[in-house]
mmCIF file of C-alpha atoms in Angstrom:
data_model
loop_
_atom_site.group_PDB
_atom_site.id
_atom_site.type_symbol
_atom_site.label_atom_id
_atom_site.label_comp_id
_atom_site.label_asym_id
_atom_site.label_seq_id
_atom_site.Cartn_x
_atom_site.Cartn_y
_atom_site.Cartn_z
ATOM 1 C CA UNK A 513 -17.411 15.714 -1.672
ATOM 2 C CA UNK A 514 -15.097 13.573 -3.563
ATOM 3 C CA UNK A 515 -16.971 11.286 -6.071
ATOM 4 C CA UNK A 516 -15.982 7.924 -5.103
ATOM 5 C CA UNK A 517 -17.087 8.920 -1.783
ATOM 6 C CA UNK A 518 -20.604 10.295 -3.105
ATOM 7 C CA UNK A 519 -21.038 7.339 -5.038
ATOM 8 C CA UNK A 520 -20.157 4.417 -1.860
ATOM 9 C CA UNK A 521 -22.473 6.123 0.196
ATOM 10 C CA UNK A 522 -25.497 6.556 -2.093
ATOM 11 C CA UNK A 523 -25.007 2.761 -2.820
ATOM 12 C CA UNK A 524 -24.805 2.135 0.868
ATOM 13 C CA UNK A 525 -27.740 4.123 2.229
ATOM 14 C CA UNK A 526 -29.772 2.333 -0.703
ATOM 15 C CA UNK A 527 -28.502 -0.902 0.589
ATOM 16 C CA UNK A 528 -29.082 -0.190 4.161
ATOM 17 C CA UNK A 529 -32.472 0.867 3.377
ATOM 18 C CA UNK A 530 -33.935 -1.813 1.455
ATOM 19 C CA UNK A 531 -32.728 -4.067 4.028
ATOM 20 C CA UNK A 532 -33.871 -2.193 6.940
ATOM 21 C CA UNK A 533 -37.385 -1.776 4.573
ATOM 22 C CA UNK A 534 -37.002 -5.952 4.380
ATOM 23 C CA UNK A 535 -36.449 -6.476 8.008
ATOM 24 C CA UNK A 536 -39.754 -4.035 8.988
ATOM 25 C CA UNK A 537 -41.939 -6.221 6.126
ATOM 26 C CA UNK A 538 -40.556 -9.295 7.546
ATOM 27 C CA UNK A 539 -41.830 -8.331 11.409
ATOM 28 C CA UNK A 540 -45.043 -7.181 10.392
ATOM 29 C CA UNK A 541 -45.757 -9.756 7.815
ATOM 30 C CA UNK A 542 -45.988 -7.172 5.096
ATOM 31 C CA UNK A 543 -45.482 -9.640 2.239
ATOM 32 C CA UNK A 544 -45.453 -6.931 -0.694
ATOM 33 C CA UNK A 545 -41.889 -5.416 1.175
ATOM 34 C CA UNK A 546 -40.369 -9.309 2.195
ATOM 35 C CA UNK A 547 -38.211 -9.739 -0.109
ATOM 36 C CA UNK A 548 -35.458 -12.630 0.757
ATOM 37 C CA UNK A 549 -33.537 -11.927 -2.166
ATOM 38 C CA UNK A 550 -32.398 -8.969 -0.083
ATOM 39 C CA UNK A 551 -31.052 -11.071 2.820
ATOM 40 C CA UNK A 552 -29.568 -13.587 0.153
ATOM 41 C CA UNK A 553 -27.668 -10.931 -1.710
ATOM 42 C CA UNK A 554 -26.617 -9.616 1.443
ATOM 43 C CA UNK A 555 -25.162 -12.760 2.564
ATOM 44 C CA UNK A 556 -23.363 -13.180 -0.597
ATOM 45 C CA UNK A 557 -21.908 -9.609 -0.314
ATOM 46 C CA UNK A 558 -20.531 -10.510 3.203
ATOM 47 C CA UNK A 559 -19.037 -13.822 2.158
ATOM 48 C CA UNK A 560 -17.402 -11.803 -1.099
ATOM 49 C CA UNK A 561 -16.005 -9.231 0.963
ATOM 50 C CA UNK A 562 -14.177 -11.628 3.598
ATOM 51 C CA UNK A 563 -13.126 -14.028 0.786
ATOM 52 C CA UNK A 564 -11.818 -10.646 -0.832
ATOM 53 C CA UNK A 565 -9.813 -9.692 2.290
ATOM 54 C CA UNK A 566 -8.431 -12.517 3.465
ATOM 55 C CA UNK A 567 -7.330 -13.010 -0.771
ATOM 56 C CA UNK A 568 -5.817 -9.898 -0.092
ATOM 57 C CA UNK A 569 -3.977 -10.056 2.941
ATOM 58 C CA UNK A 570 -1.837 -12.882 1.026
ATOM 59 C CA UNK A 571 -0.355 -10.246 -1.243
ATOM 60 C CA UNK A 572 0.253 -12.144 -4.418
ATOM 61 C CA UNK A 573 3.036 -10.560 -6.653
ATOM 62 C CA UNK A 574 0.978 -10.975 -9.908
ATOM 63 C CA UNK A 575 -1.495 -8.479 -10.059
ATOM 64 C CA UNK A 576 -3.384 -10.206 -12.822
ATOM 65 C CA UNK A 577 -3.990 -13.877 -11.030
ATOM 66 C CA UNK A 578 -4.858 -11.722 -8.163
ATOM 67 C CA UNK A 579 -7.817 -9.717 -10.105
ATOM 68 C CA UNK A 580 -8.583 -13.078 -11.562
ATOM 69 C CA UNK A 581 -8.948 -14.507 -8.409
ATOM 70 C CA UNK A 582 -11.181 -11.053 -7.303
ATOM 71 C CA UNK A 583 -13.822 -11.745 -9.951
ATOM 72 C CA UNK A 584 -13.585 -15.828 -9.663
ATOM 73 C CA UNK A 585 -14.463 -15.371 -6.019
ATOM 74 C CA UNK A 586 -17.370 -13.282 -6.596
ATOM 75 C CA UNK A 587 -18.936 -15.122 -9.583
ATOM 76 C CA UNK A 588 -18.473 -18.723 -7.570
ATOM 77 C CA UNK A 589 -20.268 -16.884 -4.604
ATOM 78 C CA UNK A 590 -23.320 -15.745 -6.447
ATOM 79 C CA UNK A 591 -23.665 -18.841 -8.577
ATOM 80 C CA UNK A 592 -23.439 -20.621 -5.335
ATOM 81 C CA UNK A 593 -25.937 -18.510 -3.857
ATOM 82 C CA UNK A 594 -28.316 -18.835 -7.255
ATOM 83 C CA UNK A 595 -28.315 -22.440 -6.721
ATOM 84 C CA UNK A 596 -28.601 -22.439 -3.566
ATOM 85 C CA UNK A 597 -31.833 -19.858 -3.237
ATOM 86 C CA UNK A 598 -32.791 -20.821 -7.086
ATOM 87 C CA UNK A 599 -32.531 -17.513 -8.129
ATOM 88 C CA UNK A 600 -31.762 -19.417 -12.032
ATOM 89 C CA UNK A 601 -35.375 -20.356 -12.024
ATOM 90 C CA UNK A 602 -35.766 -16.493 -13.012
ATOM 91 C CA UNK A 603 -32.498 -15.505 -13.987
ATOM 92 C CA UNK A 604 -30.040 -17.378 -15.646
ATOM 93 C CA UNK A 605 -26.443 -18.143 -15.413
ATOM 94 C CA UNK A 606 -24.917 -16.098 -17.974
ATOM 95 C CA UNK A 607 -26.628 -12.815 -17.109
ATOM 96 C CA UNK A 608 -25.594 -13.631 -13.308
ATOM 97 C CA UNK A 609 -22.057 -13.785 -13.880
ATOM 98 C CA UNK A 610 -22.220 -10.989 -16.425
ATOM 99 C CA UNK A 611 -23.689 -8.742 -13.756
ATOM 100 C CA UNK A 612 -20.817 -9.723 -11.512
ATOM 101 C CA UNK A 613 -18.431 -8.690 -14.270
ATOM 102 C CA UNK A 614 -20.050 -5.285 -14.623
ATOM 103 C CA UNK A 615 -20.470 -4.742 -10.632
ATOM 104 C CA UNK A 616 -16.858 -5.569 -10.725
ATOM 105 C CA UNK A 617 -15.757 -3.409 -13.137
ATOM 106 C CA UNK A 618 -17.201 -0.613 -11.561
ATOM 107 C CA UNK A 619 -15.626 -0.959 -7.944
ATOM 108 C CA UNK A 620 -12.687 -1.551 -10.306
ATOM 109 C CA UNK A 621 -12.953 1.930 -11.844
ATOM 110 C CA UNK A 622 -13.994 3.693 -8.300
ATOM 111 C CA UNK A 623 -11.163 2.170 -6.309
ATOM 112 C CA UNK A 624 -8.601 3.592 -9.432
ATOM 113 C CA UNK A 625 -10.393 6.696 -9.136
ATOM 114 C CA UNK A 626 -9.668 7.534 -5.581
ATOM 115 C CA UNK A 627 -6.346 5.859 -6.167
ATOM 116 C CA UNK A 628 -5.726 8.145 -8.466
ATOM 117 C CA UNK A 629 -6.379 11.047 -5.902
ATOM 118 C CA UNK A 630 -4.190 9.243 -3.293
ATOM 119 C CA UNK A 631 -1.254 8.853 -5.755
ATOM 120 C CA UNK A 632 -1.526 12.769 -6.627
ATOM 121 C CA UNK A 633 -1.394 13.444 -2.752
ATOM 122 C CA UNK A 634 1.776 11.522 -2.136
ATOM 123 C CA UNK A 635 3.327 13.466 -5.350
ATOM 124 C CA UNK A 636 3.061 16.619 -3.887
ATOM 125 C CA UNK A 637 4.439 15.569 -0.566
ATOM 126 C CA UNK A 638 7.108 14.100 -2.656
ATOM 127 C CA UNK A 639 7.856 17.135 -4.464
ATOM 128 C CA UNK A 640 7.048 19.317 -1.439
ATOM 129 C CA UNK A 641 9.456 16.943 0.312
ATOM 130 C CA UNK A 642 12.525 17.235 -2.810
ATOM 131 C CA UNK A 643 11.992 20.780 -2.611
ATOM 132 C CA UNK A 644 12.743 21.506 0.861
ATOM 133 C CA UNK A 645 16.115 19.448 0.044
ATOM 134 C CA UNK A 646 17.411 21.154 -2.379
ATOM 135 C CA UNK B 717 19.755 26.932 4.861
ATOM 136 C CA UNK B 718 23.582 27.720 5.258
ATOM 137 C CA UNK B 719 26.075 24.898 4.572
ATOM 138 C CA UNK B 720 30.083 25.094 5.773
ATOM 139 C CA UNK B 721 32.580 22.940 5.206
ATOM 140 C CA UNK B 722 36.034 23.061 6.148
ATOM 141 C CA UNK B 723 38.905 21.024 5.358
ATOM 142 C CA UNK B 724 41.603 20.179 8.512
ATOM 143 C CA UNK B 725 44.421 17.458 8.072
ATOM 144 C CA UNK B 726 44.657 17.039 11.942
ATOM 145 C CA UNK B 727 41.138 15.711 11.990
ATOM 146 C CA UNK B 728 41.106 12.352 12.513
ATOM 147 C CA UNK B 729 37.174 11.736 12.305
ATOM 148 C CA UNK B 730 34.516 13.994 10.227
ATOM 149 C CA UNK B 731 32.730 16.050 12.849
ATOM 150 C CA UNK B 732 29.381 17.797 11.867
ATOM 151 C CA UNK B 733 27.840 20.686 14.135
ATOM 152 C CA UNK B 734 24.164 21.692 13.448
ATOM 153 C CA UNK B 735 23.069 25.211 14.606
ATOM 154 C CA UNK B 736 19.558 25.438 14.397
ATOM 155 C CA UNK B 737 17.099 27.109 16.779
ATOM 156 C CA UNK B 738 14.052 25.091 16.882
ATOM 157 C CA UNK B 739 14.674 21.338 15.891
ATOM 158 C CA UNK B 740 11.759 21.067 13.560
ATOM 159 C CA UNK B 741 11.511 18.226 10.703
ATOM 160 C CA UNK B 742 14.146 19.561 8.306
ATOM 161 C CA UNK B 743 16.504 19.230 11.350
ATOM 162 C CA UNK B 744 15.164 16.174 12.454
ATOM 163 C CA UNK B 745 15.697 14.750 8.747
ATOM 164 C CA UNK B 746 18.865 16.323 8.219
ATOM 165 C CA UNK B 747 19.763 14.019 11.467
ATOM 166 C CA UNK B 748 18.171 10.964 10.550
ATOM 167 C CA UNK B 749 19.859 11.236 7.537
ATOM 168 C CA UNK B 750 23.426 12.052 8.795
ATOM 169 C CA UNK B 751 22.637 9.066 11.095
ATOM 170 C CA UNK B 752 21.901 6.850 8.181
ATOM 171 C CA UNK B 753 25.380 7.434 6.650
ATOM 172 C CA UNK B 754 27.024 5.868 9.614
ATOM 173 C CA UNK B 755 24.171 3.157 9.970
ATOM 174 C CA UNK B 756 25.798 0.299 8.072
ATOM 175 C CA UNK B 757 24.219 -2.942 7.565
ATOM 176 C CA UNK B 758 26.411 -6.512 7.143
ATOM 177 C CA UNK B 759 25.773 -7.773 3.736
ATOM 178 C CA UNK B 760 27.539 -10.273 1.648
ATOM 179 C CA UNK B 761 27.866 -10.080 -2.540
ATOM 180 C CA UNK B 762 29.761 -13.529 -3.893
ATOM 181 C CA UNK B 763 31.095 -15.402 -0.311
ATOM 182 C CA UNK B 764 32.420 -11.927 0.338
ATOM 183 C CA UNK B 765 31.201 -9.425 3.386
ATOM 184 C CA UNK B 766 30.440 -5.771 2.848
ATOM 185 C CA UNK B 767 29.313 -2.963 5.029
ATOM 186 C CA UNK B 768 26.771 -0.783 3.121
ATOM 187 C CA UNK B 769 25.847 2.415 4.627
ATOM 188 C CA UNK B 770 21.803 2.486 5.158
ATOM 189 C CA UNK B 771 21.689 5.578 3.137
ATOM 190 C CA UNK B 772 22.930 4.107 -0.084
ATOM 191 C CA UNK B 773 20.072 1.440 0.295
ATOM 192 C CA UNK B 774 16.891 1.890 -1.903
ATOM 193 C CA UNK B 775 14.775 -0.955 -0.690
ATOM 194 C CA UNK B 776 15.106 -4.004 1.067
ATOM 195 C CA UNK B 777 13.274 -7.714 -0.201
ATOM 196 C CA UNK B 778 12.553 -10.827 0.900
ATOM 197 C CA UNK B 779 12.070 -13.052 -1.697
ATOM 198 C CA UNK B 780 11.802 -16.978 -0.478
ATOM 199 C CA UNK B 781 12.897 -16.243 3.334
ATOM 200 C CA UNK B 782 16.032 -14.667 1.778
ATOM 201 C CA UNK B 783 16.786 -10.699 1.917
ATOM 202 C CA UNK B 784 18.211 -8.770 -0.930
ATOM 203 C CA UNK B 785 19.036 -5.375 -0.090
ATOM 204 C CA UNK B 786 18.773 -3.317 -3.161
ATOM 205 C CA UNK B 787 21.142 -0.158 -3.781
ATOM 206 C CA UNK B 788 21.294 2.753 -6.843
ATOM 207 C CA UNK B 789 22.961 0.106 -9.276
ATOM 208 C CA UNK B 790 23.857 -3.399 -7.249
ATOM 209 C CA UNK B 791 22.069 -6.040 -5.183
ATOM 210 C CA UNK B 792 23.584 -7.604 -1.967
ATOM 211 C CA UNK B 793 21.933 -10.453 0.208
ATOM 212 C CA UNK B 794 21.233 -10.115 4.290
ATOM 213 C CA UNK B 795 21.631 -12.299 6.892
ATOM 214 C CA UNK B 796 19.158 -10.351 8.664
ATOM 215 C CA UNK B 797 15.440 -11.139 8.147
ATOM 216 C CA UNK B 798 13.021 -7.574 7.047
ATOM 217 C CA UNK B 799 11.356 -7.680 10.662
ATOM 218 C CA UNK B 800 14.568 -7.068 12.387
ATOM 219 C CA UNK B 801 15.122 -4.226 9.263
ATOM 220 C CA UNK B 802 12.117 -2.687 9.314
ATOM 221 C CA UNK B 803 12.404 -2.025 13.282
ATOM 222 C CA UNK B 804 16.166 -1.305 13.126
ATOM 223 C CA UNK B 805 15.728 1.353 10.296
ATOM 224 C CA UNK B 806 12.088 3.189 10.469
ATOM 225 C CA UNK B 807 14.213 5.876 12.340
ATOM 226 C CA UNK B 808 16.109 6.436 9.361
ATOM 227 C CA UNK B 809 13.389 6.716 6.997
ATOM 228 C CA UNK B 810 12.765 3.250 5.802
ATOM 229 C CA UNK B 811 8.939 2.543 5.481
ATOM 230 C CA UNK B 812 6.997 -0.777 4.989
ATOM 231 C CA UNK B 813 5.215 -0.812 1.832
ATOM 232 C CA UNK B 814 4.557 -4.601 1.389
ATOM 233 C CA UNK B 815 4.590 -7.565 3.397
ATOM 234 C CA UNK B 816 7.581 -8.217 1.765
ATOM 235 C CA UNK B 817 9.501 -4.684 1.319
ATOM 236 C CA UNK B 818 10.831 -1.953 2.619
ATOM 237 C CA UNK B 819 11.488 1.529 1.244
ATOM 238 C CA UNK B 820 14.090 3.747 1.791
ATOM 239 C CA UNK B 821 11.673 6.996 1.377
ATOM 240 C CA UNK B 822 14.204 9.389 0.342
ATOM 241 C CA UNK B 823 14.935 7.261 -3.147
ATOM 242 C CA UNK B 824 11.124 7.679 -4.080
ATOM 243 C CA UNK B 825 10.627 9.678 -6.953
ATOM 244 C CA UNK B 826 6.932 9.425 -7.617
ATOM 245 C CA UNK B 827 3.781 6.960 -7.675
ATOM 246 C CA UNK B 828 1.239 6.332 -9.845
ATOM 247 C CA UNK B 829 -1.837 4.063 -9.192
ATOM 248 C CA UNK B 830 -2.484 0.833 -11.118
ATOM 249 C CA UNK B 831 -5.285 -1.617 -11.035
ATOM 250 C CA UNK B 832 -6.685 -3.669 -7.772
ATOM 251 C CA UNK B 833 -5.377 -1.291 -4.910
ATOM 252 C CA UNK B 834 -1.720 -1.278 -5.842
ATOM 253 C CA UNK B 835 0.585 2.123 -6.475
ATOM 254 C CA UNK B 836 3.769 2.007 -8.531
ATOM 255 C CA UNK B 837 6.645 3.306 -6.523
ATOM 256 C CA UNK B 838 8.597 5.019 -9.329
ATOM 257 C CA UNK B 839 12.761 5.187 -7.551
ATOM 258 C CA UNK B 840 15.273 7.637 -8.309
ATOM 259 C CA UNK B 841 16.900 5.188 -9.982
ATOM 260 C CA UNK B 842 14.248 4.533 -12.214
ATOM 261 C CA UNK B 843 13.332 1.106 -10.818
ATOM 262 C CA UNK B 844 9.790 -0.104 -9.807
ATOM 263 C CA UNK B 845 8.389 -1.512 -6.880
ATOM 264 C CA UNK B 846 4.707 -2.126 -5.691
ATOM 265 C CA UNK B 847 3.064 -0.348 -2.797
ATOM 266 C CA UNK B 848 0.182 -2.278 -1.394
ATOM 267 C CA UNK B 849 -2.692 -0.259 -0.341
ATOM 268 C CA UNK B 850 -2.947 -0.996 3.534
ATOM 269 C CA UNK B 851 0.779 0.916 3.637
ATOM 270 C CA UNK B 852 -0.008 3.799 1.720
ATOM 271 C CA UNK B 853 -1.249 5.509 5.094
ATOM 272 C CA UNK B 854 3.036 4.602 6.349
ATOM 273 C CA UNK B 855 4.034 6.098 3.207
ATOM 274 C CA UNK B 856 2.487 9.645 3.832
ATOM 275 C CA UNK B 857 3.219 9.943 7.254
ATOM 276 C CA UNK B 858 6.996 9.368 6.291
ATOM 277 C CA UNK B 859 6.234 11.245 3.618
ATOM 278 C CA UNK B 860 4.932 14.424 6.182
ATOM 279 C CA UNK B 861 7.816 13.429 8.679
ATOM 280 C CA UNK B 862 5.537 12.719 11.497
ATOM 281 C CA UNK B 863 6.755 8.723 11.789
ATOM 282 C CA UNK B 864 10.022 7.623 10.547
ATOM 283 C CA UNK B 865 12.211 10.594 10.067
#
């Protein structure tokens, strides 16, 4: 399986389960399971990802104030969200928005990777391509 | 592949006949692209109009509602806005690969991935253009011959 692949969906199933897990405690009143931060971070992650997409669709030319503008968006959101839920009462600011750097940096590093495999497909169809011309 | 070309003064216009006996996706480029040479697109360089033949062009730009249309070595502008482009030319091998460009596939030389889902369209003139991630899907199947060729 290809790695980026592996990795997204171990990430997601975790997800998925601890707010499925969440959801369950919260029905049954199973307050050792109930935890909101769950349902917080999972509203943050939806607002990051349509702030992301619709950033996207504009297609800035500058790739750098457009990756600036990736990681502004998502440590705005969660600050937003710390105030908002008080989540700095336990954790504060700095480690927040270094944890958004990090969690940045790596869907940074696993979109380049499969990148990476897309660019080397589109090579060899290239070169597959050039060498049917000649 | 067997090429013949003969020479005849009492030609008046270059005639090409292509013997082939199934008309798979070599022959279906080989007549995209003979199409393309006779494609020519109105474009103007210094108050003055040219004709350029669609398979000289590289790429095609809009840059501030204006279109540049790029070729190996020179730049022209376009009346014609990349929408109208894009659907006159996809038969001739020209693929979307921004909201704001079109390539001609056959002057792509390579890509290689950058940073925040963008690919570097190396050209066979050496020049460098982006490729946007939501196209890259266009690219291969021009790439494959199953859309634009």
């Amino acid at each position: 399986m290809h790695m980026k692949k592996f990795i997204v969906n171990m990430f997601a199933t975790t997800g998925i389960s601890l707010i499925l897990l969440a959801t369950i405690a919260l029905f049954f009143k199973a307050e050792y399971l109930y935890i909101p931060t769950l349902f917080q971070t999972l509203g943050a992650n939806i607002i990051i990802h349509l702030c992301l997409m619709l950033l996207h669709k504009l297609e800035l030319k500058y790739p750098i104030l457009e990756m600036s503008l990736d990681i502004s968006i998502v440590i705005i959101t969660l600050i937003v969200f710390g105030a908002i839920f008080g989540w700095f009462s336990s954790t504060p600011v700095w480690i927040l928005t270094i944890m958004s750097v990090i969690m940045y940096g790596i869907s940074l590093l696993l979109n380049l990777m499969s990148m990476k495999k897309e660019a080397e497909e589109i090579n060899t169809l290239i070169q597959r391509r050039n060498k049917k011309s000649n | 592949m067997k090429i013949k070309k003969q020479q005849d003064p009492s030609c008046p216009n270059i005639e090409i006949t292509l013997r082939y006996a199934n008309e798979d996706g070599k022959v279906k480029r080989i007549l995209s692209f003979l199409q393309s040479v006779e494609m020519q697109i109105k474009c103007d360089i210094d108050n003055a109009e040219k004709m350029i033949s669609v398979a000289d062009i590289y790429y095609i730009e809009s840059v501030d509602k204006k279109t540049f249309v790029y070729l190996e070595k020179s730049v022209y502008h376009t009346d014609h806005r990349l929408y109208q482009l894009m659907d006159d030319l996809k038969e001739y091998g020209f693929v979307q690969i921004s909201k704001s460009c079109i390539l001609n596939i056959n002057a792509l030389d390579s890509i290689k991935p950058l940073f925040n889902s963008r690919m570097e369209a190396i050209l066979k003139n050496g020049e460098k253009v982006y490729i946007n991630r939501g196209y890259l899907s266009q690219v291969k199947k021009a790439l494959r011959g199953d859309e634009c060729i």
